[in-house]
Coordinates of C-alpha atoms and ligand atoms in Angstrom, one line a residue:
X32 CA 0.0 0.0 0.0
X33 CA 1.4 3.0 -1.1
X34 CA 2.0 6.3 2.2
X35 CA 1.1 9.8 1.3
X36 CA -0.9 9.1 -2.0
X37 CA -1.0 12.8 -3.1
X38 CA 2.9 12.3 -3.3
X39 CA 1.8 10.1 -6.3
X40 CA 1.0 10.0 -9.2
X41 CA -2.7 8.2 -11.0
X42 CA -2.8 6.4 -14.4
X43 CA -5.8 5.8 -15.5
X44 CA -5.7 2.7 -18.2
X45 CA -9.0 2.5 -20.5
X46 CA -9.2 2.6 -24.0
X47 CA -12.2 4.6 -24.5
X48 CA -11.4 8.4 -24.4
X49 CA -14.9 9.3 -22.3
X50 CA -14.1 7.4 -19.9
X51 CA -10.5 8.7 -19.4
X52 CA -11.4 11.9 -19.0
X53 CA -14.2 11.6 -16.9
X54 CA -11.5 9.5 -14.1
X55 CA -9.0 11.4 -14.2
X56 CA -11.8 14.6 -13.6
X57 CA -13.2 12.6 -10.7
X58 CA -9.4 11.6 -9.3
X59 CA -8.5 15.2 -9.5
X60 CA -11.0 16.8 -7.7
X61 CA -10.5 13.8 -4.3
X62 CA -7.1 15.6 -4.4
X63 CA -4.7 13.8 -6.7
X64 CA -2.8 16.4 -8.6
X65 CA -0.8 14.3 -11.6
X66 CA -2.9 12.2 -13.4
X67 CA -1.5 10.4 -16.5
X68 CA -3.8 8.5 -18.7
X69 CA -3.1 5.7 -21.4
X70 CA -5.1 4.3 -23.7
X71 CA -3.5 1.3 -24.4
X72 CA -1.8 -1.3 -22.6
X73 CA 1.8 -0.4 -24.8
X74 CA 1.1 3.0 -23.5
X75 CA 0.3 2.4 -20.3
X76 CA 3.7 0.2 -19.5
X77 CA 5.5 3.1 -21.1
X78 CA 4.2 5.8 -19.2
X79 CA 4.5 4.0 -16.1
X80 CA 8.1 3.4 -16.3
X81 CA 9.0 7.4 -16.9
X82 CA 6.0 8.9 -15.0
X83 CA 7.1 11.8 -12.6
X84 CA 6.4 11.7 -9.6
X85 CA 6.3 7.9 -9.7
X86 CA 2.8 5.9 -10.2
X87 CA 1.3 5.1 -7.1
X88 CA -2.3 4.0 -8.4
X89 CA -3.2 2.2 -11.2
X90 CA -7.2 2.7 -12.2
X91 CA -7.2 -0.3 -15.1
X92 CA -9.7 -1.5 -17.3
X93 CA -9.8 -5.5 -17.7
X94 CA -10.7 -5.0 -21.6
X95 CA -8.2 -3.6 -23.8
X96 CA -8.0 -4.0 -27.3
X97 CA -4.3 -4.5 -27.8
X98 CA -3.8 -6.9 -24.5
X99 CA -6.2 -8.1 -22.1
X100 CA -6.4 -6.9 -18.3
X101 CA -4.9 -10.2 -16.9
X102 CA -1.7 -9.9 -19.1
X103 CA -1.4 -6.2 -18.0
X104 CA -1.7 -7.1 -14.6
X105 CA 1.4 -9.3 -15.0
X106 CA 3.3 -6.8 -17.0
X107 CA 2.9 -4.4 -14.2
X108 CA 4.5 -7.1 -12.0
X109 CA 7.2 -8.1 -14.2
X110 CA 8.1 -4.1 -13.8
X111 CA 8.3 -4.2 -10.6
X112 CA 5.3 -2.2 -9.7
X113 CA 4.9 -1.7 -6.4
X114 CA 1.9 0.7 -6.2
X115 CA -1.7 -0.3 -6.0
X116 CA -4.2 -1.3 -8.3
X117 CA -7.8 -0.8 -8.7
X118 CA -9.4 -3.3 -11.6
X119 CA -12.5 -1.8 -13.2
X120 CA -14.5 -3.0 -16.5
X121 CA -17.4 -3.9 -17.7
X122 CA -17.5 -7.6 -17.0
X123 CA -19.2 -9.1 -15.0
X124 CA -18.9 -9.3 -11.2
X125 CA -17.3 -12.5 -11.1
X126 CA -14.8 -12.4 -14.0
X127 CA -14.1 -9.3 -11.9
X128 CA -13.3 -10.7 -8.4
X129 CA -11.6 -13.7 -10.7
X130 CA -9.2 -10.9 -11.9
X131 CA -8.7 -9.7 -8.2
X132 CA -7.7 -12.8 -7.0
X133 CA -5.4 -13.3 -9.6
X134 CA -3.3 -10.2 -9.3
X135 CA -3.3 -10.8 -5.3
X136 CA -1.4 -14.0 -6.2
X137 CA 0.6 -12.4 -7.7
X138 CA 1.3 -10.0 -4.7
X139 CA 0.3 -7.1 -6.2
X140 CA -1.7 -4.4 -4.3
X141 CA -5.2 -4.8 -5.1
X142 CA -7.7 -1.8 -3.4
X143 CA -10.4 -3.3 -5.3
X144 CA -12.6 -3.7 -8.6
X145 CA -15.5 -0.6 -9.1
X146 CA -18.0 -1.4 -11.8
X147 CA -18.3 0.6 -15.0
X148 CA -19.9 3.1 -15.4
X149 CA -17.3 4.8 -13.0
X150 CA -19.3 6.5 -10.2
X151 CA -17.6 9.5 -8.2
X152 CA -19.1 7.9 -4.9
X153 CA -17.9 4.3 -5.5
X154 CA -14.3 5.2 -6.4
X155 CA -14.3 7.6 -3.3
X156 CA -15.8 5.3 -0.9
X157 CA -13.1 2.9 -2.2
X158 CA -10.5 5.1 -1.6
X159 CA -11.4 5.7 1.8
X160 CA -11.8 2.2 2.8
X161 CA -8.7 1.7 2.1
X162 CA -6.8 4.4 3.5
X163 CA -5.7 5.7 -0.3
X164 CA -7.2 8.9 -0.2
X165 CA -5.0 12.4 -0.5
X166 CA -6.2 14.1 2.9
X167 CA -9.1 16.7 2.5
X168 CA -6.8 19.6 2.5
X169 CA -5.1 18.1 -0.6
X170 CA -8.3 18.5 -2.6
X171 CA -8.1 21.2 -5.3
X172 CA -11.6 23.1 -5.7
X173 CA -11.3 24.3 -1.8
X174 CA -7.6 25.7 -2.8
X175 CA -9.2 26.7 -6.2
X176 CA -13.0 28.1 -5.7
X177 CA -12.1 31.2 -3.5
X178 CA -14.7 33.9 -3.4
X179 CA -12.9 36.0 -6.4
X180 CA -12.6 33.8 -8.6
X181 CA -16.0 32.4 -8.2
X182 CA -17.2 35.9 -8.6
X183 CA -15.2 36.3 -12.1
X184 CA -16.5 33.3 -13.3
X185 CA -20.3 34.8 -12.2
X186 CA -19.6 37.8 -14.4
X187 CA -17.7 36.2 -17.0
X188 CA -20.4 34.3 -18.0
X189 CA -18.5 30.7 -17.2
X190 CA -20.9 28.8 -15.0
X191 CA -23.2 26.7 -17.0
X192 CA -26.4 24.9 -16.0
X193 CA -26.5 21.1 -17.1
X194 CA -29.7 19.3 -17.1
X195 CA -30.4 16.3 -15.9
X196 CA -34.0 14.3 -17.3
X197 CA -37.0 13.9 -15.6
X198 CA -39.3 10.8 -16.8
X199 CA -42.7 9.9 -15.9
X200 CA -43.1 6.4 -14.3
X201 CA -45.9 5.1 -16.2
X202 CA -45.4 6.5 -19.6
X203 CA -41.7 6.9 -19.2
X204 CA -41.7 10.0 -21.3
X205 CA -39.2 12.9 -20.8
X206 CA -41.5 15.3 -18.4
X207 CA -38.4 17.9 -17.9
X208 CA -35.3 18.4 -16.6
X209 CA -33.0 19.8 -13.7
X210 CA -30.9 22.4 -14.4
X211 CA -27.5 21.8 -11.8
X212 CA -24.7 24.5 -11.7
X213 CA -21.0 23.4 -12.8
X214 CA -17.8 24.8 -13.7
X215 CA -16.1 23.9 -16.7
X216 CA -12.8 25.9 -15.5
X217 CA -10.5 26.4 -18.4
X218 CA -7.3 25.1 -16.0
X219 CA -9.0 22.8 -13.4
X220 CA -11.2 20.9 -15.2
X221 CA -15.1 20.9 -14.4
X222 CA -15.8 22.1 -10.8
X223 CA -18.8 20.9 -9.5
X224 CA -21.5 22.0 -6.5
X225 CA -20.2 20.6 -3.8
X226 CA -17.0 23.2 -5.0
X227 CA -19.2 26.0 -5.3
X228 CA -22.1 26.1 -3.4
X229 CA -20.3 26.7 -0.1
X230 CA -18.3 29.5 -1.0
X231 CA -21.1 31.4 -3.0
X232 CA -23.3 30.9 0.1
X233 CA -20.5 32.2 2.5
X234 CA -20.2 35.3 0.5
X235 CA -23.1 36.6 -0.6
X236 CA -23.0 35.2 -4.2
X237 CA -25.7 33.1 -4.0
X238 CA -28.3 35.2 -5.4
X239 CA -26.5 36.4 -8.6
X240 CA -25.4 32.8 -9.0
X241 CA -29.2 32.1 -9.6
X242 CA -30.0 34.9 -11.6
X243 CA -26.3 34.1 -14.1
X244 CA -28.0 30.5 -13.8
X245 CA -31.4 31.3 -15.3
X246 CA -30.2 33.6 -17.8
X247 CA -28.8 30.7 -19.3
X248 CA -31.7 28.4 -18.7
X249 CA -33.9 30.8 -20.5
X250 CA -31.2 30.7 -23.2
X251 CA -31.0 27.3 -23.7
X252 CA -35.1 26.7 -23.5
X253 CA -35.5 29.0 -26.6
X254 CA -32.8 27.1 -28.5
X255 CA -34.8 23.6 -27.7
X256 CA -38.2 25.2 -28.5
X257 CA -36.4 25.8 -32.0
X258 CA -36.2 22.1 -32.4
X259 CA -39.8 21.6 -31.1
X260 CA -38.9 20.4 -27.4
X261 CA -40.5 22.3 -24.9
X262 CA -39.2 21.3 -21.6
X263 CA -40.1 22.2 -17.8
X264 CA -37.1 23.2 -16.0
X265 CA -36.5 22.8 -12.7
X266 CA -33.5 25.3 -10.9
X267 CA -32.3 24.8 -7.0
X268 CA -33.2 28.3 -5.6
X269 CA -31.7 29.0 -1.9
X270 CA -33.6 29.8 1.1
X271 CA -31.4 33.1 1.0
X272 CA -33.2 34.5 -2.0
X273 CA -36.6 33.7 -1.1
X274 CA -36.4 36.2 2.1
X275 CA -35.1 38.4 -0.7
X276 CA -38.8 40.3 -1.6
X277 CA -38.0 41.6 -5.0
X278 CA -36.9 37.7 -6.3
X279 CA -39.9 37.5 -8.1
X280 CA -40.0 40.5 -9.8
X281 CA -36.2 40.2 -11.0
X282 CA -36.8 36.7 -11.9
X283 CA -39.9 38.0 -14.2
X284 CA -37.7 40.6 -15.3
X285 CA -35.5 38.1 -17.4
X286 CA -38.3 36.9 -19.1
X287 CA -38.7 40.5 -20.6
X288 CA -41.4 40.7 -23.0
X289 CA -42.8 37.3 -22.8
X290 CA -44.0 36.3 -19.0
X291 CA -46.3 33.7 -19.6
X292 CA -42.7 31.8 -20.6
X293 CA -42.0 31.8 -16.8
X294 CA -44.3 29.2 -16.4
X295 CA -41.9 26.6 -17.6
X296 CA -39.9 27.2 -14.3
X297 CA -40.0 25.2 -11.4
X298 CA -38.1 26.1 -8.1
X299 CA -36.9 23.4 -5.7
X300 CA -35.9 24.7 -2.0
X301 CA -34.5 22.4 0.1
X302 CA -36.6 20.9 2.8
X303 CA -34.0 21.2 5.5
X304 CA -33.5 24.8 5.0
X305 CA -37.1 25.5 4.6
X306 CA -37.9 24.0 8.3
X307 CA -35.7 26.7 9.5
X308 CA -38.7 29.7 8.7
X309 CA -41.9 28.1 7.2
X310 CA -43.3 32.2 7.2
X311 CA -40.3 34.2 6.4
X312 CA -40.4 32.8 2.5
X313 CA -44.3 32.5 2.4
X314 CA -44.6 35.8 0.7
X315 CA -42.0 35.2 -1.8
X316 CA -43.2 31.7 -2.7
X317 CA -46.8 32.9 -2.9
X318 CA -45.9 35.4 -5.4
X319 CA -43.7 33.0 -7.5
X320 CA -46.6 30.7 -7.5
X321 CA -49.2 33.5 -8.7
X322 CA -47.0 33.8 -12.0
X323 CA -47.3 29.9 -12.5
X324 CA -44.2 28.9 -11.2
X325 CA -44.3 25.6 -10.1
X326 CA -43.1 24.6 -6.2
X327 CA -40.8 21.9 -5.3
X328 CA -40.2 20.7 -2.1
X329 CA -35.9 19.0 -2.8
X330 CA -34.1 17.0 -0.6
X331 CA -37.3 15.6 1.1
X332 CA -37.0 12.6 3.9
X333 CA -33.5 15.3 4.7
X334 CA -35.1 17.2 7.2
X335 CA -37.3 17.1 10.3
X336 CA -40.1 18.0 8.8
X337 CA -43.8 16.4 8.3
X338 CA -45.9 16.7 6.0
X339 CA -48.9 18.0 7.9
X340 CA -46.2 20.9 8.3
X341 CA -45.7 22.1 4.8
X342 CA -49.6 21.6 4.1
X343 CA -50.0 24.9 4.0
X344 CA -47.3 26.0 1.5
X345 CA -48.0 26.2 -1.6
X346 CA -45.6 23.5 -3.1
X347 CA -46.9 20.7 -5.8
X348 CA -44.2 18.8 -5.8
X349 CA -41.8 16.5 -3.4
X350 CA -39.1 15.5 -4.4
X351 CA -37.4 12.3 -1.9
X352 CA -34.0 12.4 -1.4
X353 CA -31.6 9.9 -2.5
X354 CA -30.4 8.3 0.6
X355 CA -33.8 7.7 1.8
X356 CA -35.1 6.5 -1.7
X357 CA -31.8 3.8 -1.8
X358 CA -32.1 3.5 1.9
X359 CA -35.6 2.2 1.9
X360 CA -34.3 -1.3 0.4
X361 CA -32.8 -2.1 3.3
X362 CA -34.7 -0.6 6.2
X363 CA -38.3 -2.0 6.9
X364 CA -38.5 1.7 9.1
X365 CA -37.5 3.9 6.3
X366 CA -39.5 1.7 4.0
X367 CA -42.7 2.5 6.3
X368 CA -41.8 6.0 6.6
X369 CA -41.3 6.8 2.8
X370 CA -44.8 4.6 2.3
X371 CA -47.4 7.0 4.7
X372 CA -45.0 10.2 3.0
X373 CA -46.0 9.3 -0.4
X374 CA -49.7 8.6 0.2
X375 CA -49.9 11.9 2.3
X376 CA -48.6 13.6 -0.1
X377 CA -50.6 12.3 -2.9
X378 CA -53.8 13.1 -0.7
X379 CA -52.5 16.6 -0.7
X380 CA -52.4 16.6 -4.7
X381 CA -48.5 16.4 -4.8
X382 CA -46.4 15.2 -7.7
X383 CA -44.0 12.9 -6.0
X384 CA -40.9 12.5 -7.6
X385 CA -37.7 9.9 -6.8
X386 CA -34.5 11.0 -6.6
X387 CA -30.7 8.8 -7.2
X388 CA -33.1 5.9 -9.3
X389 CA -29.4 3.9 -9.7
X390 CA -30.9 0.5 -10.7
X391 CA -33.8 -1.3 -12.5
X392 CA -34.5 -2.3 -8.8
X393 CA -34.5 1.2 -7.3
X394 CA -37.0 1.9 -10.1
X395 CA -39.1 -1.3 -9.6
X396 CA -38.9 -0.7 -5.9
X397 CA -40.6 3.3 -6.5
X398 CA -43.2 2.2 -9.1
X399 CA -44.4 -0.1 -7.0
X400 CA -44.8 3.0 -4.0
X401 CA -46.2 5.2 -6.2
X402 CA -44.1 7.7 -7.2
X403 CA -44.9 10.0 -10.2
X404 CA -41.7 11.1 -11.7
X405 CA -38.2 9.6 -11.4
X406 CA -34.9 11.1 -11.8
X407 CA -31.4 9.1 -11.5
X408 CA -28.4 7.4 -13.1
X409 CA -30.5 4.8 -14.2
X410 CA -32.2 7.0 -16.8
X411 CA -29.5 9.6 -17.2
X412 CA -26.5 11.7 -15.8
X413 CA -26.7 15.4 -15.8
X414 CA -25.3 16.8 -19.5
X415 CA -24.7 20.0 -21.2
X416 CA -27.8 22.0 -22.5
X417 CA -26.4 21.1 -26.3
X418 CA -27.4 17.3 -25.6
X419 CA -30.5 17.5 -24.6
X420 CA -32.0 17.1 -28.3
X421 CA -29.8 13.9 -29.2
X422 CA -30.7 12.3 -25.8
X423 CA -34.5 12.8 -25.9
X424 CA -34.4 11.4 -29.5
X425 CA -32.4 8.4 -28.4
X426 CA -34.4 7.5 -25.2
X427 CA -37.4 6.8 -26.8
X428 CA -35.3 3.6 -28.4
X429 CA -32.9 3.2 -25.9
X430 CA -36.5 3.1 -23.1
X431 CA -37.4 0.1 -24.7
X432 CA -34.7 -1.6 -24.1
X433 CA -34.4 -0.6 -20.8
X434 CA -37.8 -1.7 -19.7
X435 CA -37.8 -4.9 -21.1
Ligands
C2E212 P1 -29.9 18.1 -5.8 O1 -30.7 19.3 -6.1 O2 -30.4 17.1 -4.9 O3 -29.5 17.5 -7.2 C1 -29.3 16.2 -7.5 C2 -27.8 15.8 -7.3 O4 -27.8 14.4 -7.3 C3 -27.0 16.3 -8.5 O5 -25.7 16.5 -8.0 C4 -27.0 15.1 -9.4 O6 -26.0 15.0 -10.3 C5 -27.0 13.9 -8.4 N1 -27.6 12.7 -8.9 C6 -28.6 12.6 -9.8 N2 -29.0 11.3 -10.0 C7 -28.2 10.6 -9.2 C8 -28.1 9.2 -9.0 O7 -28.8 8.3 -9.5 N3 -27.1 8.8 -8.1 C9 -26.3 9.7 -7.4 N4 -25.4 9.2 -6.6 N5 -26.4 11.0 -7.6 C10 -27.4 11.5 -8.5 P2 -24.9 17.8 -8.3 O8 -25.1 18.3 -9.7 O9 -23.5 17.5 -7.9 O10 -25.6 18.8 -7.3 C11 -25.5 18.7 -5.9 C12 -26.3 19.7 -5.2 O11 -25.9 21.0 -5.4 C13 -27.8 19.7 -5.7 O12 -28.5 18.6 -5.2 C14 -28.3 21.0 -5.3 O13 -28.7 21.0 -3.9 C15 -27.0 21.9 -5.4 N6 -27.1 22.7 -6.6 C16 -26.7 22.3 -7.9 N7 -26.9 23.3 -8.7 C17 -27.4 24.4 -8.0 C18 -27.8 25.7 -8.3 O14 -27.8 26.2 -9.4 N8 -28.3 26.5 -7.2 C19 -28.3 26.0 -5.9 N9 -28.8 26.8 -5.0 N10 -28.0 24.7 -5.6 C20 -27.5 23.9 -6.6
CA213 CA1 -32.6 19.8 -6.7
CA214 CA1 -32.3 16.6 -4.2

């Protein structure tokens, strides 16, 4: 096992290009600062015997065109490589854990196998089980997102909303998207909320982070109504703007001449932050709603909240949080709890939408509570605005398959 992995360098082995850059993005941000890639095996053994600083972690796909992952593995050996390893591909589990096994024999440090599609979390949670995470202080965006530059990038037009789809459960057709802030900083690589959201709300730049958001939302709607797609979109508004009593007036305001295009918006305010003041934002909320903005209620299952609580707002949708979504599999309590939320909720004439759907049986397991809407890996990652088109063309092939 390799000591004081930030001293390291990554290499990140895979022959598709995607999937390169989307690692080595990931690997970045948990703190590692040189990250080679190869996209070969003959590359890969090259690299690693020049790389500076020296490789300490080897992120490897099993299926390479040139040779296969278990010849690699041996290669790396023969090298004398004395870094760890972390196999990932899209074969199955138990090729995968044959593959393991095999490069433990031959004494090679093995932190693992993640499935493919790489997720952020997985690698991460990997990482940390084994001790071969850079410390927190090593991680770039908290060095990299300080208040001025965040604010340059705000008035420089840089931060871009991506969207991420929205389908309805029974007919499975696209019912809008989610519009999620990111970065795509020209040096760093994409920076993403976790990054941002702290240090805009710690200095005041929440509010004209919002307003540079929906500029480009409104933006991107009228370029997608050009092809004929005309999409709800859904933007995460914080609790700090909604004491703000002029939001909905400047929010109307970029809609200039044509109003009635507002109501394509929806708001989401987190549930947590809501419980703080239920009448502070009432006013606000009220007002948004009179102009046909639509109400979400994010993060839902987060908070200490009940539902007889936020009857009286004017909210139409809930929207249940991840962890309690992917949580209910496994806890009979949760389980019960999520089931009297969702038929509360539907009593009160709420659109109940599920959040994180990872797997055909996180979507089996919502269907079968009831849930309206469903949002998730399983049906799509956030992507840029440009996208959108392709995607919603391809999904109504690519559903069929999925469903079947
Ligand atoms: P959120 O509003 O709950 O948005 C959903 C987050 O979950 C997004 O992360 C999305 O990429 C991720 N996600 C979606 N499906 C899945 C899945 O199946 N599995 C997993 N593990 N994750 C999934 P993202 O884009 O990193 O945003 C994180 C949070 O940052 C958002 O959580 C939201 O609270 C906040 N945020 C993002 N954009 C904005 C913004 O423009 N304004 C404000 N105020 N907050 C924002
Ligand atoms: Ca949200
Ligand atoms: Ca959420």
């Amino acid at each position: 096992m390799v000591k004081n992995p930030q001293d390291h360098a990554v290499m990140v082995v895979d022959d598709e290009a995607f999937v390169r850059k989307a690692a080595t993005f990931v690997l970045q941000r948990l703190g590692f600062e040189h990250v080679f890639s190869a996209e070969s095996a003959v590359a890969a053994l090259a690299q690693l015997a020049v790389a500076e600083p020296p490789v300490g972690l080897i992120l490897c796909d099993l299926r390479m065109p040139d040779v296969d992952g278990v010849e690699l593995i041996r290669r790396f050996d023969e090298l004398g490589y004395q870094g760890d390893i972390i196999l990932s591909s899209g074969v199955d589990d138990r090729t995968l854990s044959m593959a393991e096994n095999l490069a433990r024999a031959r004494k090679l440090s093995v932190l693992g196998a993640i499935s493919k599609p790489l997720r952020a979390e997985e690698l991460e949670a990997l990482l940390a089980k084994r001790g071969a995470l850079p410390p927190k202080s090593a991680r770039a965006p908290s060095r990299l997102v300080t208040p001025e530059r965040l604010r340059g990038a705000i008035d420089a037009g840089e931060l871009e909303p991506w969207y991420q789809p929205k389908i309805d459960v029974r007919s499975k057709a696209v019912v809008g998207v989610e519009a999620l802030i990111r970065w795509p900083c020209k040096t760093e690589g994409m920076i993403f909320p976790d990054a941002l959201i702290p240090v805009a709300e710690a200095n005041g730049l929440m509010d004209a982070m919002t307003f540079a958001l929906v500029e480009r939302v409104i933006d991107m709607s009228a370029h997608w109504r050009e092809s004929g797609l005309n999409l709800s979109v859904a933007i995460n508004v914080s609790m700090d703007s909604l004491y703000e009593l002029t939001f909905p007036d400047r929010l109307m305001a970029l809609f200039g001449a044509e109003p009635n295009l507002a109501a394509m918006l929806q708001i989401e305010v987190t549930e947590s932050r809501l419980m703080d003041d239920l009448v502070g934002p009432l006013d606000v909320l009220l007002r948004l709603r009179l102009k046909k903005i639509s109400l979400s209620i994010d993060d839902f299952g987060t908070g200490h909240s009940n539902l007889s609580q936020l009857r009286d707002l004017p909210f139409d949708e809930l929207k249940l949080d991840r962890s309690y979504v992917q949580g209910a599999a496994h806890n009979p309590k949760a389980r019960a709890i999520l089931e009297s939320t969702v038929e509360l909720a539907k009593k009160l004439g709420m659109t109940i939408v599920a959040e994180g759907v990872e797997t055909r049986e996180d979507w089996a397991r919502i269907e079968q509570l009831g849930c309206d809407q469903v949002q998730g890996y399983f049906i799509a990652r956030p992507m840029a605005g440009d996208d959108i088109p392709e995607w919603i063309a391809d999904w109504k092939t690519r559903r069929l398959a999925l469903f079947t």
